[in-house]
Amino acid sequence: MGRVEGKVAFITGAARGQGRSHAIRLAEEGADIIAIDLCGPVRNVLYPAATPDDLAETVKLVEALDRRIIATQVDTRDRDALKAAIDGGVAELGKLDIVVANAGICIINGWDQITPEVWQDTLDINLTGTWNTVQLAAPHLVANGGGSIIMTSSAAGLKGLPFLAPYVASKFGVNGLGKAMAHELAEYNIRVNTLHPTGVETAMGDPAATSVFGPLLEAHPKLGGMLTNSLPIETTQPVDQSNAVLFLASDESRYVTALSMTVDAGNTQY
């Protein structure tokens, strides 16, 4: 028996990176998957966008594990399309046990160079998209008699990392949303926790995007230490975060809720 055998998980941002890794890790342990991803560009984001082919590859990898998967190209900002994808997936797979609100973007720049468009897109995708995901999926967990919700925040959701003001604001918001929802949904036996990674080796860390840090740190060298991990690594692997998601999704964490779980190599610990 796998650690989430017979469960159904809904995962956003599942075309690649952490989302794909979460889908594979949960499938390895027995879960069926409902997967969505925008599969397209967002303005001002410098790293390459996920594609429909990426989402199709996630499908192949999950099916190779002999698990069922339903995948749809959906933007978490589009509530109607998001609700249709969730409801349709649950209708086909029979229930919902696990929600992993993982979709997000990151745009690096100094506080005085952030445009209203960058601010709004970051908040809309990272925070409002997470809210949409949780609010629309939670009724299925209630109907199922309980479940687990995991929201991807960040080390930047616990610590004011520099040159990431919209991202920090959105990820602090996710952390707060997780706390509020954990208490409101507890009576339905639904656990809600947030995950706080340090850097992860995904497309978000593409040199085209992260090279912006160089000139900013040269101009503001005192801030560089805030980005340093305590353990001697630059980034984690997606599976390092997926193992935490698996724990929070499984019955091993049945009494764990309202937790801000760090997999951050000590980045946020003082």
mmCIF file of N, CA and C in Angstrom, residues 41-162:
data_model
loop_
_atom_site.group_PDB
_atom_site.id
_atom_site.type_symbol
_atom_site.label_atom_id
_atom_site.label_comp_id
_atom_site.label_asym_id
_atom_site.label_seq_id
_atom_site.Cartn_x
_atom_site.Cartn_y
_atom_site.Cartn_z
ATOM 1 N N PRO A 41 2.500 32.013 -21.559
ATOM 2 C CA PRO A 41 3.288 33.086 -20.961
ATOM 3 C C PRO A 41 2.465 34.024 -20.093
ATOM 4 N N VAL A 42 3.150 34.654 -19.160
ATOM 5 C CA VAL A 42 2.610 35.756 -18.369
ATOM 6 C C VAL A 42 3.494 36.971 -18.632
ATOM 7 N N ARG A 43 2.902 38.114 -18.860
ATOM 8 C CA ARG A 43 3.691 39.299 -19.212
ATOM 9 C C ARG A 43 4.732 39.613 -18.130
ATOM 10 N N ASN A 44 5.897 40.019 -18.590
ATOM 11 C CA ASN A 44 7.025 40.442 -17.747
ATOM 12 C C ASN A 44 7.791 39.297 -17.078
ATOM 13 N N VAL A 45 7.314 38.062 -17.200
ATOM 14 C CA VAL A 45 8.048 36.927 -16.646
ATOM 15 C C VAL A 45 9.184 36.569 -17.614
ATOM 16 N N LEU A 46 10.415 36.503 -17.102
ATOM 17 C CA LEU A 46 11.589 36.336 -17.955
ATOM 18 C C LEU A 46 11.942 34.886 -18.239
ATOM 19 N N TYR A 47 11.528 33.955 -17.384
ATOM 20 C CA TYR A 47 11.873 32.557 -17.639
ATOM 21 C C TYR A 47 10.847 31.943 -18.597
ATOM 22 N N PRO A 48 11.230 30.885 -19.311
ATOM 23 C CA PRO A 48 10.343 30.295 -20.323
ATOM 24 C C PRO A 48 9.037 29.787 -19.704
ATOM 25 N N ALA A 49 7.955 29.970 -20.436
ATOM 26 C CA ALA A 49 6.644 29.510 -19.965
ATOM 27 C C ALA A 49 6.487 28.014 -20.186
ATOM 28 N N ALA A 50 5.687 27.386 -19.332
ATOM 29 C CA ALA A 50 5.284 26.003 -19.562
ATOM 30 C C ALA A 50 4.422 25.931 -20.821
ATOM 31 N N THR A 51 4.364 24.757 -21.415
ATOM 32 C CA THR A 51 3.636 24.560 -22.670
ATOM 33 C C THR A 51 2.648 23.403 -22.540
ATOM 34 N N PRO A 52 1.699 23.300 -23.471
ATOM 35 C CA PRO A 52 0.822 22.122 -23.482
ATOM 36 C C PRO A 52 1.604 20.816 -23.582
ATOM 37 N N ASP A 53 2.722 20.825 -24.296
ATOM 38 C CA ASP A 53 3.545 19.617 -24.376
ATOM 39 C C ASP A 53 4.108 19.237 -23.009
ATOM 40 N N ASP A 54 4.447 20.240 -22.200
ATOM 41 C CA ASP A 54 4.922 19.957 -20.841
ATOM 42 C C ASP A 54 3.838 19.253 -20.031
ATOM 43 N N LEU A 55 2.612 19.744 -20.140
ATOM 44 C CA LEU A 55 1.510 19.126 -19.398
ATOM 45 C C LEU A 55 1.255 17.710 -19.910
ATOM 46 N N ALA A 56 1.370 17.522 -21.226
ATOM 47 C CA ALA A 56 1.203 16.176 -21.793
ATOM 48 C C ALA A 56 2.281 15.230 -21.273
ATOM 49 N N GLU A 57 3.482 15.742 -21.057
ATOM 50 C CA GLU A 57 4.549 14.906 -20.511
ATOM 51 C C GLU A 57 4.247 14.502 -19.071
ATOM 52 N N THR A 58 3.685 15.410 -18.294
ATOM 53 C CA THR A 58 3.261 15.054 -16.939
ATOM 54 C C THR A 58 2.247 13.920 -16.982
ATOM 55 N N VAL A 59 1.317 13.994 -17.914
ATOM 56 C CA VAL A 59 0.319 12.926 -18.070
ATOM 57 C C VAL A 59 1.003 11.598 -18.350
ATOM 58 N N LYS A 60 1.949 11.597 -19.273
ATOM 59 C CA LYS A 60 2.650 10.359 -19.610
ATOM 60 C C LYS A 60 3.386 9.781 -18.411
ATOM 61 N N LEU A 61 4.028 10.638 -17.640
ATOM 62 C CA LEU A 61 4.808 10.169 -16.500
ATOM 63 C C LEU A 61 3.921 9.589 -15.403
ATOM 64 N N VAL A 62 2.757 10.191 -15.193
ATOM 65 C CA VAL A 62 1.837 9.656 -14.194
ATOM 66 C C VAL A 62 1.217 8.351 -14.681
ATOM 67 N N GLU A 63 0.818 8.311 -15.940
ATOM 68 C CA GLU A 63 0.217 7.084 -16.479
ATOM 69 C C GLU A 63 1.218 5.934 -16.503
ATOM 70 N N ALA A 64 2.499 6.250 -16.642
ATOM 71 C CA ALA A 64 3.527 5.211 -16.611
ATOM 72 C C ALA A 64 3.616 4.545 -15.246
ATOM 73 N N LEU A 65 3.077 5.213 -14.232
ATOM 74 C CA LEU A 65 3.027 4.658 -12.877
ATOM 75 C C LEU A 65 1.722 3.904 -12.621
ATOM 76 N N ASP A 66 0.938 3.726 -13.695
ATOM 77 C CA ASP A 66 -0.331 3.003 -13.634
ATOM 78 C C ASP A 66 -1.352 3.716 -12.757
ATOM 79 N N ARG A 67 -1.307 5.043 -12.803
ATOM 80 C CA ARG A 67 -2.300 5.848 -12.101
ATOM 81 C C ARG A 67 -3.101 6.651 -13.121
ATOM 82 N N ARG A 68 -4.311 7.020 -12.740
ATOM 83 C CA ARG A 68 -5.151 7.830 -13.615
ATOM 84 C C ARG A 68 -4.806 9.313 -13.445
ATOM 85 N N ILE A 69 -4.928 10.064 -14.534
ATOM 86 C CA ILE A 69 -4.705 11.497 -14.476
ATOM 87 C C ILE A 69 -5.606 12.194 -15.481
ATOM 88 N N ILE A 70 -6.183 13.310 -15.050
ATOM 89 C CA ILE A 70 -6.975 14.180 -15.917
ATOM 90 C C ILE A 70 -6.281 15.533 -15.918
ATOM 91 N N ALA A 71 -5.884 15.992 -17.086
ATOM 92 C CA ALA A 71 -5.109 17.230 -17.183
ATOM 93 C C ALA A 71 -5.823 18.224 -18.092
ATOM 94 N N THR A 72 -5.844 19.493 -17.658
ATOM 95 C CA THR A 72 -6.538 20.544 -18.386
ATOM 96 C C THR A 72 -5.697 21.821 -18.364
ATOM 97 N N GLN A 73 -5.726 22.541 -19.467
ATOM 98 C CA GLN A 73 -5.054 23.834 -19.542
ATOM 99 C C GLN A 73 -5.993 24.892 -18.981
ATOM 100 N N VAL A 74 -5.647 25.405 -17.790
ATOM 101 C CA VAL A 74 -6.520 26.342 -17.066
ATOM 102 C C VAL A 74 -5.669 27.384 -16.362
ATOM 103 N N ASP A 75 -6.162 28.605 -16.336
ATOM 104 C CA ASP A 75 -5.562 29.709 -15.585
ATOM 105 C C ASP A 75 -6.293 29.812 -14.246
ATOM 106 N N THR A 76 -5.572 29.762 -13.137
ATOM 107 C CA THR A 76 -6.225 29.816 -11.819
ATOM 108 C C THR A 76 -6.911 31.148 -11.557
ATOM 109 N N ARG A 77 -6.647 32.156 -12.375
ATOM 110 C CA ARG A 77 -7.360 33.438 -12.242
ATOM 111 C C ARG A 77 -8.766 33.367 -12.842
ATOM 112 N N ASP A 78 -9.018 32.351 -13.660
ATOM 113 C CA ASP A 78 -10.308 32.184 -14.334
ATOM 114 C C ASP A 78 -11.169 31.239 -13.497
ATOM 115 N N ARG A 79 -12.014 31.788 -12.651
ATOM 116 C CA ARG A 79 -12.758 30.974 -11.690
ATOM 117 C C ARG A 79 -13.701 29.988 -12.381
ATOM 118 N N ASP A 80 -14.343 30.409 -13.450
ATOM 119 C CA ASP A 80 -15.286 29.512 -14.116
ATOM 120 C C ASP A 80 -14.572 28.303 -14.707
ATOM 121 N N ALA A 81 -13.461 28.556 -15.398
ATOM 122 C CA ALA A 81 -12.703 27.448 -15.995
ATOM 123 C C ALA A 81 -12.085 26.564 -14.917
ATOM 124 N N LEU A 82 -11.628 27.186 -13.848
ATOM 125 C CA LEU A 82 -11.030 26.430 -12.749
ATOM 126 C C LEU A 82 -12.070 25.533 -12.093
ATOM 127 N N LYS A 83 -13.247 26.075 -11.839
ATOM 128 C CA LYS A 83 -14.310 25.279 -11.225
ATOM 129 C C LYS A 83 -14.712 24.115 -12.135
ATOM 130 N N ALA A 84 -14.785 24.372 -13.430
ATOM 131 C CA ALA A 84 -15.152 23.306 -14.368
ATOM 132 C C ALA A 84 -14.105 22.188 -14.358
ATOM 133 N N ALA A 85 -12.828 22.562 -14.276
ATOM 134 C CA ALA A 85 -11.765 21.547 -14.258
ATOM 135 C C ALA A 85 -11.813 20.721 -12.978
ATOM 136 N N ILE A 86 -12.039 21.391 -11.844
ATOM 137 C CA ILE A 86 -12.119 20.665 -10.570
ATOM 138 C C ILE A 86 -13.343 19.749 -10.559
ATOM 139 N N ASP A 87 -14.496 20.325 -10.862
ATOM 140 C CA ASP A 87 -15.736 19.545 -10.813
ATOM 141 C C ASP A 87 -15.707 18.384 -11.803
ATOM 142 N N GLY A 88 -15.168 18.635 -13.003
ATOM 143 C CA GLY A 88 -15.098 17.578 -14.004
ATOM 144 C C GLY A 88 -14.155 16.461 -13.588
ATOM 145 N N GLY A 89 -13.027 16.825 -13.014
ATOM 146 C CA GLY A 89 -12.077 15.823 -12.551
ATOM 147 C C GLY A 89 -12.643 14.979 -11.431
ATOM 148 N N VAL A 90 -13.333 15.637 -10.507
ATOM 149 C CA VAL A 90 -13.936 14.898 -9.394
ATOM 150 C C VAL A 90 -15.050 13.986 -9.898
ATOM 151 N N ALA A 91 -15.832 14.465 -10.853
ATOM 152 C CA ALA A 91 -16.905 13.632 -11.409
ATOM 153 C C ALA A 91 -16.333 12.369 -12.051
ATOM 154 N N GLU A 92 -15.188 12.493 -12.702
ATOM 155 C CA GLU A 92 -14.600 11.342 -13.392
ATOM 156 C C GLU A 92 -13.864 10.404 -12.438
ATOM 157 N N LEU A 93 -13.159 10.975 -11.457
ATOM 158 C CA LEU A 93 -12.354 10.147 -10.553
ATOM 159 C C LEU A 93 -13.085 9.794 -9.261
ATOM 160 N N GLY A 94 -14.230 10.427 -9.020
ATOM 161 C CA GLY A 94 -15.103 9.970 -7.946
ATOM 162 C C GLY A 94 -15.056 10.731 -6.643
ATOM 163 N N LYS A 95 -13.971 11.467 -6.384
ATOM 164 C CA LYS A 95 -13.863 12.177 -5.109
ATOM 165 C C LYS A 95 -12.632 13.063 -5.164
ATOM 166 N N LEU A 96 -12.384 13.781 -4.063
ATOM 167 C CA LEU A 96 -11.164 14.575 -3.929
ATOM 168 C C LEU A 96 -10.693 14.502 -2.480
ATOM 169 N N ASP A 97 -9.402 14.195 -2.303
ATOM 170 C CA ASP A 97 -8.813 14.066 -0.972
ATOM 171 C C ASP A 97 -7.731 15.096 -0.681
ATOM 172 N N ILE A 98 -7.026 15.519 -1.721
ATOM 173 C CA ILE A 98 -5.816 16.328 -1.558
ATOM 174 C C ILE A 98 -5.865 17.490 -2.545
ATOM 175 N N VAL A 99 -5.510 18.676 -2.075
ATOM 176 C CA VAL A 99 -5.385 19.852 -2.939
ATOM 177 C C VAL A 99 -3.988 20.414 -2.752
ATOM 178 N N VAL A 100 -3.260 20.581 -3.860
ATOM 179 C CA VAL A 100 -1.936 21.196 -3.815
ATOM 180 C C VAL A 100 -1.986 22.453 -4.671
ATOM 181 N N ALA A 101 -2.109 23.599 -4.008
ATOM 182 C CA ALA A 101 -2.177 24.898 -4.692
ATOM 183 C C ALA A 101 -0.749 25.389 -4.906
ATOM 184 N N ASN A 102 -0.194 25.040 -6.057
ATOM 185 C CA ASN A 102 1.233 25.210 -6.326
ATOM 186 C C ASN A 102 1.540 26.305 -7.344
ATOM 187 N N ALA A 103 0.590 26.661 -8.198
ATOM 188 C CA ALA A 103 0.871 27.579 -9.302
ATOM 189 C C ALA A 103 1.344 28.939 -8.797
ATOM 190 N N GLY A 104 2.343 29.505 -9.479
ATOM 191 C CA GLY A 104 2.837 30.819 -9.086
ATOM 192 C C GLY A 104 3.860 31.348 -10.072
ATOM 193 N N ILE A 105 4.146 32.656 -9.953
ATOM 194 C CA ILE A 105 5.176 33.302 -10.771
ATOM 195 C C ILE A 105 6.091 34.102 -9.862
ATOM 196 N N CYS A 106 7.258 34.473 -10.403
ATOM 197 C CA CYS A 106 8.208 35.296 -9.664
ATOM 198 C C CYS A 106 8.902 36.241 -10.635
ATOM 199 N N ILE A 107 8.882 37.528 -10.315
ATOM 200 C CA ILE A 107 9.540 38.556 -11.123
ATOM 201 C C ILE A 107 10.444 39.362 -10.199
ATOM 202 N N ILE A 108 11.721 39.445 -10.546
ATOM 203 C CA ILE A 108 12.734 40.064 -9.692
ATOM 204 C C ILE A 108 12.981 41.500 -10.148
ATOM 205 N N ASN A 109 12.985 42.438 -9.201
ATOM 206 C CA ASN A 109 13.399 43.808 -9.501
ATOM 207 C C ASN A 109 13.416 44.622 -8.217
ATOM 208 N N GLY A 110 14.062 45.775 -8.261
ATOM 209 C CA GLY A 110 14.072 46.670 -7.116
ATOM 210 C C GLY A 110 12.704 47.293 -6.878
ATOM 211 N N TRP A 111 12.499 47.750 -5.673
ATOM 212 C CA TRP A 111 11.180 48.279 -5.289
ATOM 213 C C TRP A 111 10.721 49.407 -6.199
ATOM 214 N N ASP A 112 11.651 50.238 -6.665
ATOM 215 C CA ASP A 112 11.296 51.406 -7.465
ATOM 216 C C ASP A 112 11.145 51.088 -8.945
ATOM 217 N N GLN A 113 11.413 49.830 -9.345
ATOM 218 C CA GLN A 113 11.277 49.413 -10.733
ATOM 219 C C GLN A 113 10.072 48.503 -10.958
ATOM 220 N N ILE A 114 9.371 48.179 -9.896
ATOM 221 C CA ILE A 114 8.182 47.335 -10.018
ATOM 222 C C ILE A 114 7.041 48.145 -10.633
ATOM 223 N N THR A 115 6.449 47.631 -11.685
ATOM 224 C CA THR A 115 5.336 48.316 -12.332
ATOM 225 C C THR A 115 4.003 47.850 -11.733
ATOM 226 N N PRO A 116 2.956 48.641 -11.907
ATOM 227 C CA PRO A 116 1.638 48.196 -11.440
ATOM 228 C C PRO A 116 1.222 46.862 -12.064
ATOM 229 N N GLU A 117 1.634 46.625 -13.312
ATOM 230 C CA GLU A 117 1.270 45.364 -13.968
ATOM 231 C C GLU A 117 1.952 44.169 -13.296
ATOM 232 N N VAL A 118 3.243 44.329 -12.972
ATOM 233 C CA VAL A 118 3.964 43.250 -12.295
ATOM 234 C C VAL A 118 3.354 42.991 -10.921
ATOM 235 N N TRP A 119 3.071 44.056 -10.192
ATOM 236 C CA TRP A 119 2.447 43.909 -8.869
ATOM 237 C C TRP A 119 1.130 43.147 -8.986
ATOM 238 N N GLN A 120 0.266 43.593 -9.900
ATOM 239 C CA GLN A 120 -1.069 43.008 -9.986
ATOM 240 C C GLN A 120 -1.036 41.574 -10.461
ATOM 241 N N ASP A 121 -0.222 41.278 -11.485
ATOM 242 C CA ASP A 121 -0.149 39.906 -11.989
ATOM 243 C C ASP A 121 0.369 38.954 -10.915
ATOM 244 N N THR A 122 1.368 39.385 -10.153
ATOM 245 C CA THR A 122 1.927 38.523 -9.112
ATOM 246 C C THR A 122 0.903 38.232 -8.033
ATOM 247 N N LEU A 123 0.201 39.264 -7.592
ATOM 248 C CA LEU A 123 -0.834 39.046 -6.570
ATOM 249 C C LEU A 123 -1.994 38.222 -7.113
ATOM 250 N N ASP A 124 -2.374 38.486 -8.358
ATOM 251 C CA ASP A 124 -3.510 37.776 -8.942
ATOM 252 C C ASP A 124 -3.229 36.276 -9.083
ATOM 253 N N ILE A 125 -2.029 35.930 -9.516
ATOM 254 C CA ILE A 125 -1.703 34.515 -9.734
ATOM 255 C C ILE A 125 -1.335 33.829 -8.418
ATOM 256 N N ASN A 126 -0.416 34.437 -7.671
ATOM 257 C CA ASN A 126 0.115 33.754 -6.488
ATOM 258 C C ASN A 126 -0.862 33.708 -5.330
ATOM 259 N N LEU A 127 -1.601 34.772 -5.121
ATOM 260 C CA LEU A 127 -2.499 34.829 -3.957
ATOM 261 C C LEU A 127 -3.956 34.584 -4.346
ATOM 262 N N THR A 128 -4.478 35.376 -5.279
ATOM 263 C CA THR A 128 -5.881 35.184 -5.668
ATOM 264 C C THR A 128 -6.080 33.830 -6.333
ATOM 265 N N GLY A 129 -5.119 33.401 -7.152
ATOM 266 C CA GLY A 129 -5.213 32.076 -7.771
ATOM 267 C C GLY A 129 -5.236 30.961 -6.733
ATOM 268 N N THR A 130 -4.454 31.135 -5.675
ATOM 269 C CA THR A 130 -4.463 30.157 -4.584
ATOM 270 C C THR A 130 -5.796 30.179 -3.852
ATOM 271 N N TRP A 131 -6.287 31.373 -3.588
ATOM 272 C CA TRP A 131 -7.610 31.502 -2.946
ATOM 273 C C TRP A 131 -8.686 30.840 -3.803
ATOM 274 N N ASN A 132 -8.692 31.123 -5.115
ATOM 275 C CA ASN A 132 -9.672 30.497 -6.000
ATOM 276 C C ASN A 132 -9.593 28.978 -5.920
ATOM 277 N N THR A 133 -8.370 28.456 -5.957
ATOM 278 C CA THR A 133 -8.163 27.002 -5.917
ATOM 279 C C THR A 133 -8.746 26.395 -4.655
ATOM 280 N N VAL A 134 -8.435 26.994 -3.526
ATOM 281 C CA VAL A 134 -8.865 26.442 -2.245
ATOM 282 C C VAL A 134 -10.373 26.587 -2.066
ATOM 283 N N GLN A 135 -10.892 27.748 -2.375
ATOM 284 C CA GLN A 135 -12.330 27.959 -2.166
ATOM 285 C C GLN A 135 -13.168 27.051 -3.055
ATOM 286 N N LEU A 136 -12.732 26.850 -4.296
ATOM 287 C CA LEU A 136 -13.523 26.041 -5.224
ATOM 288 C C LEU A 136 -13.340 24.540 -5.010
ATOM 289 N N ALA A 137 -12.190 24.139 -4.479
ATOM 290 C CA ALA A 137 -11.951 22.708 -4.256
ATOM 291 C C ALA A 137 -12.447 22.227 -2.902
ATOM 292 N N ALA A 138 -12.461 23.106 -1.907
ATOM 293 C CA ALA A 138 -12.794 22.693 -0.542
ATOM 294 C C ALA A 138 -14.154 22.020 -0.409
ATOM 295 N N PRO A 139 -15.199 22.457 -1.123
ATOM 296 C CA PRO A 139 -16.477 21.760 -0.984
ATOM 297 C C PRO A 139 -16.401 20.272 -1.299
ATOM 298 N N HIS A 140 -15.524 19.883 -2.202
ATOM 299 C CA HIS A 140 -15.360 18.458 -2.517
ATOM 300 C C HIS A 140 -14.704 17.713 -1.355
ATOM 301 N N LEU A 141 -13.789 18.368 -0.647
ATOM 302 C CA LEU A 141 -13.194 17.750 0.534
ATOM 303 C C LEU A 141 -14.219 17.627 1.643
ATOM 304 N N VAL A 142 -15.061 18.643 1.793
ATOM 305 C CA VAL A 142 -16.142 18.578 2.789
ATOM 306 C C VAL A 142 -17.051 17.387 2.479
ATOM 307 N N ALA A 143 -17.427 17.260 1.214
ATOM 308 C CA ALA A 143 -18.306 16.156 0.806
ATOM 309 C C ALA A 143 -17.640 14.801 1.012
ATOM 310 N N ASN A 144 -16.327 14.776 0.961
ATOM 311 C CA ASN A 144 -15.565 13.537 1.109
ATOM 312 C C ASN A 144 -15.307 13.179 2.567
ATOM 313 N N GLY A 145 -15.694 14.068 3.480
ATOM 314 C CA GLY A 145 -15.485 13.801 4.899
ATOM 315 C C GLY A 145 -14.128 14.233 5.424
ATOM 316 N N GLY A 146 -13.400 15.021 4.625
ATOM 317 C CA GLY A 146 -12.106 15.536 5.077
ATOM 318 C C GLY A 146 -11.058 15.443 3.996
ATOM 319 N N GLY A 147 -9.863 15.915 4.342
ATOM 320 C CA GLY A 147 -8.773 15.867 3.374
ATOM 321 C C GLY A 147 -7.647 16.790 3.778
ATOM 322 N N SER A 148 -6.753 17.034 2.847
ATOM 323 C CA SER A 148 -5.559 17.837 3.109
ATOM 324 C C SER A 148 -5.372 18.864 2.009
ATOM 325 N N ILE A 149 -5.128 20.110 2.409
ATOM 326 C CA ILE A 149 -4.812 21.189 1.474
ATOM 327 C C ILE A 149 -3.400 21.657 1.764
ATOM 328 N N ILE A 150 -2.581 21.717 0.721
ATOM 329 C CA ILE A 150 -1.211 22.214 0.849
ATOM 330 C C ILE A 150 -1.058 23.388 -0.101
ATOM 331 N N MET A 151 -0.678 24.537 0.428
ATOM 332 C CA MET A 151 -0.466 25.734 -0.385
ATOM 333 C C MET A 151 1.032 26.023 -0.458
ATOM 334 N N THR A 152 1.540 26.219 -1.673
ATOM 335 C CA THR A 152 2.950 26.549 -1.833
ATOM 336 C C THR A 152 3.161 28.033 -1.574
ATOM 337 N N SER A 153 3.829 28.328 -0.464
ATOM 338 C CA SER A 153 4.284 29.688 -0.192
ATOM 339 C C SER A 153 5.755 29.742 -0.577
ATOM 340 N N SER A 154 6.626 30.157 0.313
ATOM 341 C CA SER A 154 8.037 30.330 -0.006
ATOM 342 C C SER A 154 8.772 30.717 1.263
ATOM 343 N N ALA A 155 10.110 30.575 1.236
ATOM 344 C CA ALA A 155 10.899 31.241 2.275
ATOM 345 C C ALA A 155 10.547 32.720 2.308
ATOM 346 N N ALA A 156 10.218 33.266 1.143
ATOM 347 C CA ALA A 156 9.813 34.672 1.038
ATOM 348 C C ALA A 156 8.416 34.927 1.598
ATOM 349 N N GLY A 157 7.744 33.881 2.066
ATOM 350 C CA GLY A 157 6.485 34.044 2.771
ATOM 351 C C GLY A 157 6.660 34.097 4.274
ATOM 352 N N LEU A 158 7.914 33.986 4.718
ATOM 353 C CA LEU A 158 8.241 34.077 6.146
ATOM 354 C C LEU A 158 9.310 35.129 6.424
ATOM 355 N N LYS A 159 9.967 35.593 5.357
ATOM 356 C CA LYS A 159 11.137 36.460 5.495
ATOM 357 C C LYS A 159 11.117 37.456 4.341
ATOM 358 N N GLY A 160 11.330 38.719 4.642
ATOM 359 C CA GLY A 160 11.237 39.759 3.615
ATOM 360 C C GLY A 160 12.438 39.801 2.699
ATOM 361 N N LEU A 161 12.555 38.822 1.799
ATOM 362 C CA LEU A 161 13.698 38.762 0.898
ATOM 363 C C LEU A 161 13.724 39.967 -0.043
ATOM 364 N N PRO A 162 14.909 40.484 -0.352
ATOM 365 C CA PRO A 162 15.004 41.707 -1.158
ATOM 366 C C PRO A 162 14.768 41.464 -2.642
#
